[in-house]
Amino acid sequence: MPENFETKGAPSAESLDKKSVEQAVTVENLEQAGKLTAGSFERKLEKYRDLPFHNPDHSLEDVASGVQKFLEIVKKEDPSLVSDEDLLLAKLEALGHDLVQNAETKNQDGTPLEMRRRHRGFGPTDKTGMGREGNEWKSAEALLSEMGRYQYPDGRKVFAVDNPAFRERIQADIAATYPESEFNQETGLKIYQPYLTPESSLSALSLATADLRGPVSSPNYEDFKQSGDAEFRELKTKIAVEIEGGIEKIPQERREQIVKEIIGWKKTQISFAEWQLKLFEESIENNQTLKKSPKANEITEALKSEYIPKIKAN
């Protein structure tokens, strides 16, 4: 487990049993359980369809495909590092990492907030997050609870949710998606994932990479541009509401303020991409599982060849 990862307060096997026993689903094999779990996550994510960025497509298409791409590259160089079960679990984590997206968008008087206040957070070491009340923590709980529903005809659970090591692995993987940010005039916008450490699993590394660095490592610049625009619309609650009401209704002075905010956001995307290049290289060069592989150099070079030219191009 990563050094700064704490499992104290994680849902126990007993609590998961209580949540899942009434809705137990009997399946014949792991593949069937995986398909049913994925389908359940797809349905649950539909409630976020109206979000510009964190809508279902983010998890179902962008992150899920990004996780598979990353792990397939690793598997091609060293098959011993990635099993078929690893690929399935990583896909389910990708689909389930944003199951909970609580946020505040309005002031007490009903007027829109300047910025969407996402209830980010995973644990007690969060700098700015909400810890155990945060979305990352709650998403991990929801993921484990859903996985705990599936059993074989003889009553054995398909996913080892009653195994502490398995539960901790899932928790740590989802934790890796929790973001923190720093900004200064010299180095620009740095968004990083404090729970992603050299001790993180390959599934955590692939998930963190796909979640934060997916669009910026796309071969199509429009993907990065459009994702940045979507994130702006999702975060800038007040501006989104104002524009929805009709641009002609916005006073000229306010229009000029909005234009300045848009330009400022565009500028941060440059430093964001520069930081993601640096953080990506650090993450794969320092990952302990990759470093221990006899094919470590080949894996690292294959990952760099796939990601770095695209990040630089964007």
mmCIF file with all atom_site columns, N, CA and C in Angstrom, residues 37-93:
data_model
loop_
_atom_site.group_PDB
_atom_site.id
_atom_site.type_symbol
_atom_site.label_atom_id
_atom_site.label_alt_id
_atom_site.label_comp_id
_atom_site.label_asym_id
_atom_site.label_entity_id
_atom_site.label_seq_id
_atom_site.pdbx_PDB_ins_code
_atom_site.Cartn_x
_atom_site.Cartn_y
_atom_site.Cartn_z
_atom_site.occupancy
_atom_site.B_iso_or_equiv
_atom_site.pdbx_formal_charge
_atom_site.auth_seq_id
_atom_site.auth_comp_id
_atom_site.auth_asym_id
_atom_site.auth_atom_id
_atom_site.pdbx_PDB_model_num
ATOM 1   N N  . THR A 1 37 ? -21.632 -5.929  -13.224 1.00 0.00 ? 37 THR A N  1
ATOM 2   C CA . THR A 1 37 ? -21.124 -4.804  -12.427 1.00 0.00 ? 37 THR A CA 1
ATOM 3   C C  . THR A 1 37 ? -20.961 -3.574  -13.307 1.00 0.00 ? 37 THR A C  1
ATOM 4   N N  . ALA A 1 38 ? -20.381 -3.764  -14.481 1.00 0.00 ? 38 ALA A N  1
ATOM 5   C CA . ALA A 1 38 ? -20.195 -2.650  -15.413 1.00 0.00 ? 38 ALA A CA 1
ATOM 6   C C  . ALA A 1 38 ? -21.533 -2.045  -15.798 1.00 0.00 ? 38 ALA A C  1
ATOM 7   N N  . GLY A 1 39 ? -22.523 -2.880  -16.059 1.00 0.00 ? 39 GLY A N  1
ATOM 8   C CA . GLY A 1 39 ? -23.841 -2.384  -16.415 1.00 0.00 ? 39 GLY A CA 1
ATOM 9   C C  . GLY A 1 39 ? -24.476 -1.580  -15.292 1.00 0.00 ? 39 GLY A C  1
ATOM 10  N N  . SER A 1 40 ? -24.276 -2.050  -14.055 1.00 0.00 ? 40 SER A N  1
ATOM 11  C CA . SER A 1 40 ? -24.802 -1.326  -12.904 1.00 0.00 ? 40 SER A CA 1
ATOM 12  C C  . SER A 1 40 ? -24.172 0.056   -12.790 1.00 0.00 ? 40 SER A C  1
ATOM 13  N N  . PHE A 1 41 ? -22.852 0.126   -12.995 1.00 0.00 ? 41 PHE A N  1
ATOM 14  C CA . PHE A 1 41 ? -22.156 1.414   -12.915 1.00 0.00 ? 41 PHE A CA 1
ATOM 15  C C  . PHE A 1 41 ? -22.627 2.354   -14.019 1.00 0.00 ? 41 PHE A C  1
ATOM 16  N N  . GLU A 1 42 ? -22.827 1.823   -15.206 1.00 0.00 ? 42 GLU A N  1
ATOM 17  C CA . GLU A 1 42 ? -23.295 2.662   -16.313 1.00 0.00 ? 42 GLU A CA 1
ATOM 18  C C  . GLU A 1 42 ? -24.637 3.307   -15.972 1.00 0.00 ? 42 GLU A C  1
ATOM 19  N N  . ARG A 1 43 ? -25.533 2.532   -15.398 1.00 0.00 ? 43 ARG A N  1
ATOM 20  C CA . ARG A 1 43 ? -26.846 3.072   -15.031 1.00 0.00 ? 43 ARG A CA 1
ATOM 21  C C  . ARG A 1 43 ? -26.731 4.126   -13.935 1.00 0.00 ? 43 ARG A C  1
ATOM 22  N N  . LYS A 1 44 ? -25.876 3.878   -12.959 1.00 0.00 ? 44 LYS A N  1
ATOM 23  C CA . LYS A 1 44 ? -25.730 4.818   -11.851 1.00 0.00 ? 44 LYS A CA 1
ATOM 24  C C  . LYS A 1 44 ? -25.102 6.133   -12.294 1.00 0.00 ? 44 LYS A C  1
ATOM 25  N N  . LEU A 1 45 ? -24.256 6.074   -13.298 1.00 0.00 ? 45 LEU A N  1
ATOM 26  C CA . LEU A 1 45 ? -23.593 7.286   -13.775 1.00 0.00 ? 45 LEU A CA 1
ATOM 27  C C  . LEU A 1 45 ? -24.511 8.187   -14.599 1.00 0.00 ? 45 LEU A C  1
ATOM 28  N N  . GLU A 1 46 ? -25.628 7.660   -15.057 1.00 0.00 ? 46 GLU A N  1
ATOM 29  C CA . GLU A 1 46 ? -26.534 8.443   -15.899 1.00 0.00 ? 46 GLU A CA 1
ATOM 30  C C  . GLU A 1 46 ? -27.047 9.698   -15.201 1.00 0.00 ? 46 GLU A C  1
ATOM 31  N N  . LYS A 1 47 ? -27.066 9.696   -13.877 1.00 0.00 ? 47 LYS A N  1
ATOM 32  C CA . LYS A 1 47 ? -27.547 10.869  -13.151 1.00 0.00 ? 47 LYS A CA 1
ATOM 33  C C  . LYS A 1 47 ? -26.671 12.093  -13.407 1.00 0.00 ? 47 LYS A C  1
ATOM 34  N N  . TYR A 1 48 ? -25.448 11.858  -13.918 1.00 0.00 ? 48 TYR A N  1
ATOM 35  C CA . TYR A 1 48 ? -24.515 12.954  -14.178 1.00 0.00 ? 48 TYR A CA 1
ATOM 36  C C  . TYR A 1 48 ? -24.439 13.311  -15.661 1.00 0.00 ? 48 TYR A C  1
ATOM 37  N N  . ARG A 1 49 ? -25.420 12.880  -16.432 1.00 0.00 ? 49 ARG A N  1
ATOM 38  C CA . ARG A 1 49 ? -25.383 13.085  -17.883 1.00 0.00 ? 49 ARG A CA 1
ATOM 39  C C  . ARG A 1 49 ? -25.285 14.552  -18.269 1.00 0.00 ? 49 ARG A C  1
ATOM 40  N N  . ASP A 1 50 ? -25.842 15.449  -17.468 1.00 0.00 ? 50 ASP A N  1
ATOM 41  C CA . ASP A 1 50 ? -25.854 16.869  -17.827 1.00 0.00 ? 50 ASP A CA 1
ATOM 42  C C  . ASP A 1 50 ? -24.551 17.597  -17.485 1.00 0.00 ? 50 ASP A C  1
ATOM 43  N N  . LEU A 1 51 ? -23.625 16.948  -16.807 1.00 0.00 ? 51 LEU A N  1
ATOM 44  C CA . LEU A 1 51 ? -22.360 17.611  -16.493 1.00 0.00 ? 51 LEU A CA 1
ATOM 45  C C  . LEU A 1 51 ? -21.516 17.736  -17.762 1.00 0.00 ? 51 LEU A C  1
ATOM 46  N N  . PRO A 1 52 ? -20.939 18.893  -18.006 1.00 0.00 ? 52 PRO A N  1
ATOM 47  C CA . PRO A 1 52 ? -20.144 19.091  -19.233 1.00 0.00 ? 52 PRO A CA 1
ATOM 48  C C  . PRO A 1 52 ? -18.910 18.190  -19.317 1.00 0.00 ? 52 PRO A C  1
ATOM 49  N N  . PHE A 1 53 ? -18.242 17.954  -18.182 1.00 0.00 ? 53 PHE A N  1
ATOM 50  C CA . PHE A 1 53 ? -17.010 17.163  -18.213 1.00 0.00 ? 53 PHE A CA 1
ATOM 51  C C  . PHE A 1 53 ? -17.173 15.801  -17.541 1.00 0.00 ? 53 PHE A C  1
ATOM 52  N N  . HIS A 1 54 ? -17.599 15.795  -16.276 1.00 0.00 ? 54 HIS A N  1
ATOM 53  C CA . HIS A 1 54 ? -17.711 14.539  -15.541 1.00 0.00 ? 54 HIS A CA 1
ATOM 54  C C  . HIS A 1 54 ? -19.045 13.840  -15.802 1.00 0.00 ? 54 HIS A C  1
ATOM 55  N N  . ASN A 1 55 ? -19.409 13.749  -17.057 1.00 0.00 ? 55 ASN A N  1
ATOM 56  C CA . ASN A 1 55 ? -20.596 12.996  -17.443 1.00 0.00 ? 55 ASN A CA 1
ATOM 57  C C  . ASN A 1 55 ? -20.211 11.523  -17.625 1.00 0.00 ? 55 ASN A C  1
ATOM 58  N N  . PRO A 1 56 ? -21.162 10.636  -17.887 1.00 0.00 ? 56 PRO A N  1
ATOM 59  C CA . PRO A 1 56 ? -20.828 9.212   -17.999 1.00 0.00 ? 56 PRO A CA 1
ATOM 60  C C  . PRO A 1 56 ? -19.738 8.888   -19.017 1.00 0.00 ? 56 PRO A C  1
ATOM 61  N N  . ASP A 1 57 ? -19.652 9.660   -20.090 1.00 0.00 ? 57 ASP A N  1
ATOM 62  C CA . ASP A 1 57 ? -18.645 9.376   -21.119 1.00 0.00 ? 57 ASP A CA 1
ATOM 63  C C  . ASP A 1 57 ? -17.224 9.463   -20.567 1.00 0.00 ? 57 ASP A C  1
ATOM 64  N N  . HIS A 1 58 ? -17.020 10.326  -19.575 1.00 0.00 ? 58 HIS A N  1
ATOM 65  C CA . HIS A 1 58 ? -15.688 10.453  -18.983 1.00 0.00 ? 58 HIS A CA 1
ATOM 66  C C  . HIS A 1 58 ? -15.230 9.115   -18.422 1.00 0.00 ? 58 HIS A C  1
ATOM 67  N N  . SER A 1 59 ? -16.091 8.443   -17.676 1.00 0.00 ? 59 SER A N  1
ATOM 68  C CA . SER A 1 59 ? -15.737 7.152   -17.081 1.00 0.00 ? 59 SER A CA 1
ATOM 69  C C  . SER A 1 59 ? -15.871 6.005   -18.071 1.00 0.00 ? 59 SER A C  1
ATOM 70  N N  . LEU A 1 60 ? -17.004 5.949   -18.768 1.00 0.00 ? 60 LEU A N  1
ATOM 71  C CA . LEU A 1 60 ? -17.320 4.801   -19.617 1.00 0.00 ? 60 LEU A CA 1
ATOM 72  C C  . LEU A 1 60 ? -16.448 4.702   -20.856 1.00 0.00 ? 60 LEU A C  1
ATOM 73  N N  . GLU A 1 61 ? -16.027 5.848   -21.371 1.00 0.00 ? 61 GLU A N  1
ATOM 74  C CA . GLU A 1 61 ? -15.236 5.834   -22.600 1.00 0.00 ? 61 GLU A CA 1
ATOM 75  C C  . GLU A 1 61 ? -13.786 6.270   -22.350 1.00 0.00 ? 61 GLU A C  1
ATOM 76  N N  . ASP A 1 62 ? -13.610 7.492   -21.863 1.00 0.00 ? 62 ASP A N  1
ATOM 77  C CA . ASP A 1 62 ? -12.262 8.050   -21.766 1.00 0.00 ? 62 ASP A CA 1
ATOM 78  C C  . ASP A 1 62 ? -11.378 7.301   -20.764 1.00 0.00 ? 62 ASP A C  1
ATOM 79  N N  . VAL A 1 63 ? -11.830 7.180   -19.528 1.00 0.00 ? 63 VAL A N  1
ATOM 80  C CA . VAL A 1 63 ? -10.988 6.567   -18.501 1.00 0.00 ? 63 VAL A CA 1
ATOM 81  C C  . VAL A 1 63 ? -10.889 5.060   -18.697 1.00 0.00 ? 63 VAL A C  1
ATOM 82  N N  . ALA A 1 64 ? -11.994 4.414   -19.014 1.00 0.00 ? 64 ALA A N  1
ATOM 83  C CA . ALA A 1 64 ? -11.966 2.960   -19.213 1.00 0.00 ? 64 ALA A CA 1
ATOM 84  C C  . ALA A 1 64 ? -11.018 2.562   -20.346 1.00 0.00 ? 64 ALA A C  1
ATOM 85  N N  . SER A 1 65 ? -11.089 3.286   -21.456 1.00 0.00 ? 65 SER A N  1
ATOM 86  C CA . SER A 1 65 ? -10.204 2.957   -22.582 1.00 0.00 ? 65 SER A CA 1
ATOM 87  C C  . SER A 1 65 ? -8.762  3.333   -22.264 1.00 0.00 ? 65 SER A C  1
ATOM 88  N N  . GLY A 1 66 ? -8.576  4.417   -21.512 1.00 0.00 ? 66 GLY A N  1
ATOM 89  C CA . GLY A 1 66 ? -7.223  4.835   -21.141 1.00 0.00 ? 66 GLY A CA 1
ATOM 90  C C  . GLY A 1 66 ? -6.537  3.843   -20.229 1.00 0.00 ? 66 GLY A C  1
ATOM 91  N N  . VAL A 1 67 ? -7.282  3.294   -19.287 1.00 0.00 ? 67 VAL A N  1
ATOM 92  C CA . VAL A 1 67 ? -6.744  2.285   -18.373 1.00 0.00 ? 67 VAL A CA 1
ATOM 93  C C  . VAL A 1 67 ? -6.321  1.042   -19.159 1.00 0.00 ? 67 VAL A C  1
ATOM 94  N N  . GLN A 1 68 ? -7.166  0.614   -20.069 1.00 0.00 ? 68 GLN A N  1
ATOM 95  C CA . GLN A 1 68 ? -6.845  -0.579  -20.849 1.00 0.00 ? 68 GLN A CA 1
ATOM 96  C C  . GLN A 1 68 ? -5.609  -0.341  -21.720 1.00 0.00 ? 68 GLN A C  1
ATOM 97  N N  . LYS A 1 69 ? -5.529  0.827   -22.346 1.00 0.00 ? 69 LYS A N  1
ATOM 98  C CA . LYS A 1 69 ? -4.368  1.124   -23.185 1.00 0.00 ? 69 LYS A CA 1
ATOM 99  C C  . LYS A 1 69 ? -3.073  1.054   -22.381 1.00 0.00 ? 69 LYS A C  1
ATOM 100 N N  . PHE A 1 70 ? -3.073  1.686   -21.220 1.00 0.00 ? 70 PHE A N  1
ATOM 101 C CA . PHE A 1 70 ? -1.877  1.712   -20.373 1.00 0.00 ? 70 PHE A CA 1
ATOM 102 C C  . PHE A 1 70 ? -1.459  0.298   -19.987 1.00 0.00 ? 70 PHE A C  1
ATOM 103 N N  . LEU A 1 71 ? -2.402  -0.489  -19.493 1.00 0.00 ? 71 LEU A N  1
ATOM 104 C CA . LEU A 1 71 ? -2.065  -1.827  -19.004 1.00 0.00 ? 71 LEU A CA 1
ATOM 105 C C  . LEU A 1 71 ? -1.699  -2.782  -20.140 1.00 0.00 ? 71 LEU A C  1
ATOM 106 N N  . GLU A 1 72 ? -2.302  -2.592  -21.302 1.00 0.00 ? 72 GLU A N  1
ATOM 107 C CA . GLU A 1 72 ? -1.946  -3.445  -22.448 1.00 0.00 ? 72 GLU A CA 1
ATOM 108 C C  . GLU A 1 72 ? -0.508  -3.192  -22.890 1.00 0.00 ? 72 GLU A C  1
ATOM 109 N N  . ILE A 1 73 ? -0.065  -1.945  -22.798 1.00 0.00 ? 73 ILE A N  1
ATOM 110 C CA . ILE A 1 73 ? 1.326   -1.631  -23.131 1.00 0.00 ? 73 ILE A CA 1
ATOM 111 C C  . ILE A 1 73 ? 2.266   -2.356  -22.168 1.00 0.00 ? 73 ILE A C  1
ATOM 112 N N  . VAL A 1 74 ? 1.931   -2.304  -20.880 1.00 0.00 ? 74 VAL A N  1
ATOM 113 C CA . VAL A 1 74 ? 2.747   -2.990  -19.877 1.00 0.00 ? 74 VAL A CA 1
ATOM 114 C C  . VAL A 1 74 ? 2.731   -4.496  -20.118 1.00 0.00 ? 74 VAL A C  1
ATOM 115 N N  . LYS A 1 75 ? 1.553   -5.032  -20.364 1.00 0.00 ? 75 LYS A N  1
ATOM 116 C CA . LYS A 1 75 ? 1.394   -6.478  -20.546 1.00 0.00 ? 75 LYS A CA 1
ATOM 117 C C  . LYS A 1 75 ? 2.165   -6.983  -21.768 1.00 0.00 ? 75 LYS A C  1
ATOM 118 N N  . LYS A 1 76 ? 2.206   -6.191  -22.803 1.00 0.00 ? 76 LYS A N  1
ATOM 119 C CA . LYS A 1 76 ? 2.920   -6.594  -24.015 1.00 0.00 ? 76 LYS A CA 1
ATOM 120 C C  . LYS A 1 76 ? 4.403   -6.801  -23.728 1.00 0.00 ? 76 LYS A C  1
ATOM 121 N N  . GLU A 1 77 ? 4.968   -5.964  -22.873 1.00 0.00 ? 77 GLU A N  1
ATOM 122 C CA . GLU A 1 77 ? 6.394   -6.063  -22.558 1.00 0.00 ? 77 GLU A CA 1
ATOM 123 C C  . GLU A 1 77 ? 6.673   -7.102  -21.470 1.00 0.00 ? 77 GLU A C  1
ATOM 124 N N  . ASP A 1 78 ? 5.766   -7.211  -20.487 1.00 0.00 ? 78 ASP A N  1
ATOM 125 C CA . ASP A 1 78 ? 5.946   -8.173  -19.400 1.00 0.00 ? 78 ASP A CA 1
ATOM 126 C C  . ASP A 1 78 ? 4.578   -8.734  -19.009 1.00 0.00 ? 78 ASP A C  1
ATOM 127 N N  . PRO A 1 79 ? 4.152   -9.821  -19.645 1.00 0.00 ? 79 PRO A N  1
ATOM 128 C CA . PRO A 1 79 ? 2.831   -10.404 -19.386 1.00 0.00 ? 79 PRO A CA 1
ATOM 129 C C  . PRO A 1 79 ? 2.604   -10.798 -17.926 1.00 0.00 ? 79 PRO A C  1
ATOM 130 N N  . SER A 1 80 ? 3.671   -11.035 -17.184 1.00 0.00 ? 80 SER A N  1
ATOM 131 C CA . SER A 1 80 ? 3.517   -11.471 -15.791 1.00 0.00 ? 80 SER A CA 1
ATOM 132 C C  . SER A 1 80 ? 2.969   -10.365 -14.887 1.00 0.00 ? 80 SER A C  1
ATOM 133 N N  . LEU A 1 81 ? 3.043   -9.112  -15.343 1.00 0.00 ? 81 LEU A N  1
ATOM 134 C CA . LEU A 1 81 ? 2.618   -7.994  -14.503 1.00 0.00 ? 81 LEU A CA 1
ATOM 135 C C  . LEU A 1 81 ? 1.125   -7.708  -14.577 1.00 0.00 ? 81 LEU A C  1
ATOM 136 N N  . VAL A 1 82 ? 0.469   -8.155  -15.646 1.00 0.00 ? 82 VAL A N  1
ATOM 137 C CA . VAL A 1 82 ? -0.954  -7.819  -15.846 1.00 0.00 ? 82 VAL A CA 1
ATOM 138 C C  . VAL A 1 82 ? -1.719  -9.069  -16.278 1.00 0.00 ? 82 VAL A C  1
ATOM 139 N N  . SER A 1 83 ? -2.606  -9.546  -15.406 1.00 0.00 ? 83 SER A N  1
ATOM 140 C CA . SER A 1 83 ? -3.432  -10.699 -15.727 1.00 0.00 ? 83 SER A CA 1
ATOM 141 C C  . SER A 1 83 ? -4.761  -10.249 -16.319 1.00 0.00 ? 83 SER A C  1
ATOM 142 N N  . ASP A 1 84 ? -5.521  -11.198 -16.832 1.00 0.00 ? 84 ASP A N  1
ATOM 143 C CA . ASP A 1 84 ? -6.857  -10.868 -17.354 1.00 0.00 ? 84 ASP A CA 1
ATOM 144 C C  . ASP A 1 84 ? -7.748  -10.336 -16.236 1.00 0.00 ? 84 ASP A C  1
ATOM 145 N N  . GLU A 1 85 ? -7.588  -10.885 -15.035 1.00 0.00 ? 85 GLU A N  1
ATOM 146 C CA . GLU A 1 85 ? -8.367  -10.400 -13.897 1.00 0.00 ? 85 GLU A CA 1
ATOM 147 C C  . GLU A 1 85 ? -7.974  -8.967  -13.543 1.00 0.00 ? 85 GLU A C  1
ATOM 148 N N  . ASP A 1 86 ? -6.686  -8.661  -13.651 1.00 0.00 ? 86 ASP A N  1
ATOM 149 C CA . ASP A 1 86 ? -6.229  -7.285  -13.410 1.00 0.00 ? 86 ASP A CA 1
ATOM 150 C C  . ASP A 1 86 ? -6.905  -6.317  -14.378 1.00 0.00 ? 86 ASP A C  1
ATOM 151 N N  . LEU A 1 87 ? -6.992  -6.727  -15.642 1.00 0.00 ? 87 LEU A N  1
ATOM 152 C CA . LEU A 1 87 ? -7.628  -5.869  -16.652 1.00 0.00 ? 87 LEU A CA 1
ATOM 153 C C  . LEU A 1 87 ? -9.095  -5.650  -16.339 1.00 0.00 ? 87 LEU A C  1
ATOM 154 N N  . LEU A 1 88 ? -9.775  -6.706  -15.888 1.00 0.00 ? 88 LEU A N  1
ATOM 155 C CA . LEU A 1 88 ? -11.188 -6.583  -15.549 1.00 0.00 ? 88 LEU A CA 1
ATOM 156 C C  . LEU A 1 88 ? -11.386 -5.664  -14.347 1.00 0.00 ? 88 LEU A C  1
ATOM 157 N N  . LEU A 1 89 ? -10.592 -5.873  -13.295 1.00 0.00 ? 89 LEU A N  1
ATOM 158 C CA . LEU A 1 89 ? -10.736 -5.048  -12.098 1.00 0.00 ? 89 LEU A CA 1
ATOM 159 C C  . LEU A 1 89 ? -10.418 -3.588  -12.401 1.00 0.00 ? 89 LEU A C  1
ATOM 160 N N  . ALA A 1 90 ? -9.396  -3.353  -13.215 1.00 0.00 ? 90 ALA A N  1
ATOM 161 C CA . ALA A 1 90 ? -9.033  -1.978  -13.568 1.00 0.00 ? 90 ALA A CA 1
ATOM 162 C C  . ALA A 1 90 ? -10.155 -1.316  -14.359 1.00 0.00 ? 90 ALA A C  1
ATOM 163 N N  . LYS A 1 91 ? -10.806 -2.077  -15.228 1.00 0.00 ? 91 LYS A N  1
ATOM 164 C CA . LYS A 1 91 ? -11.931 -1.527  -15.989 1.00 0.00 ? 91 LYS A CA 1
ATOM 165 C C  . LYS A 1 91 ? -13.068 -1.145  -15.045 1.00 0.00 ? 91 LYS A C  1
ATOM 166 N N  . LEU A 1 92 ? -13.359 -2.006  -14.081 1.00 0.00 ? 92 LEU A N  1
ATOM 167 C CA . LEU A 1 92 ? -14.440 -1.718  -13.130 1.00 0.00 ? 92 LEU A CA 1
ATOM 168 C C  . LEU A 1 92 ? -14.091 -0.504  -12.274 1.00 0.00 ? 92 LEU A C  1
ATOM 169 N N  . GLU A 1 93 ? -12.833 -0.375  -11.909 1.00 0.00 ? 93 GLU A N  1
ATOM 170 C CA . GLU A 1 93 ? -12.408 0.813   -11.150 1.00 0.00 ? 93 GLU A CA 1
ATOM 171 C C  . GLU A 1 93 ? -12.575 2.075   -11.992 1.00 0.00 ? 93 GLU A C  1
#
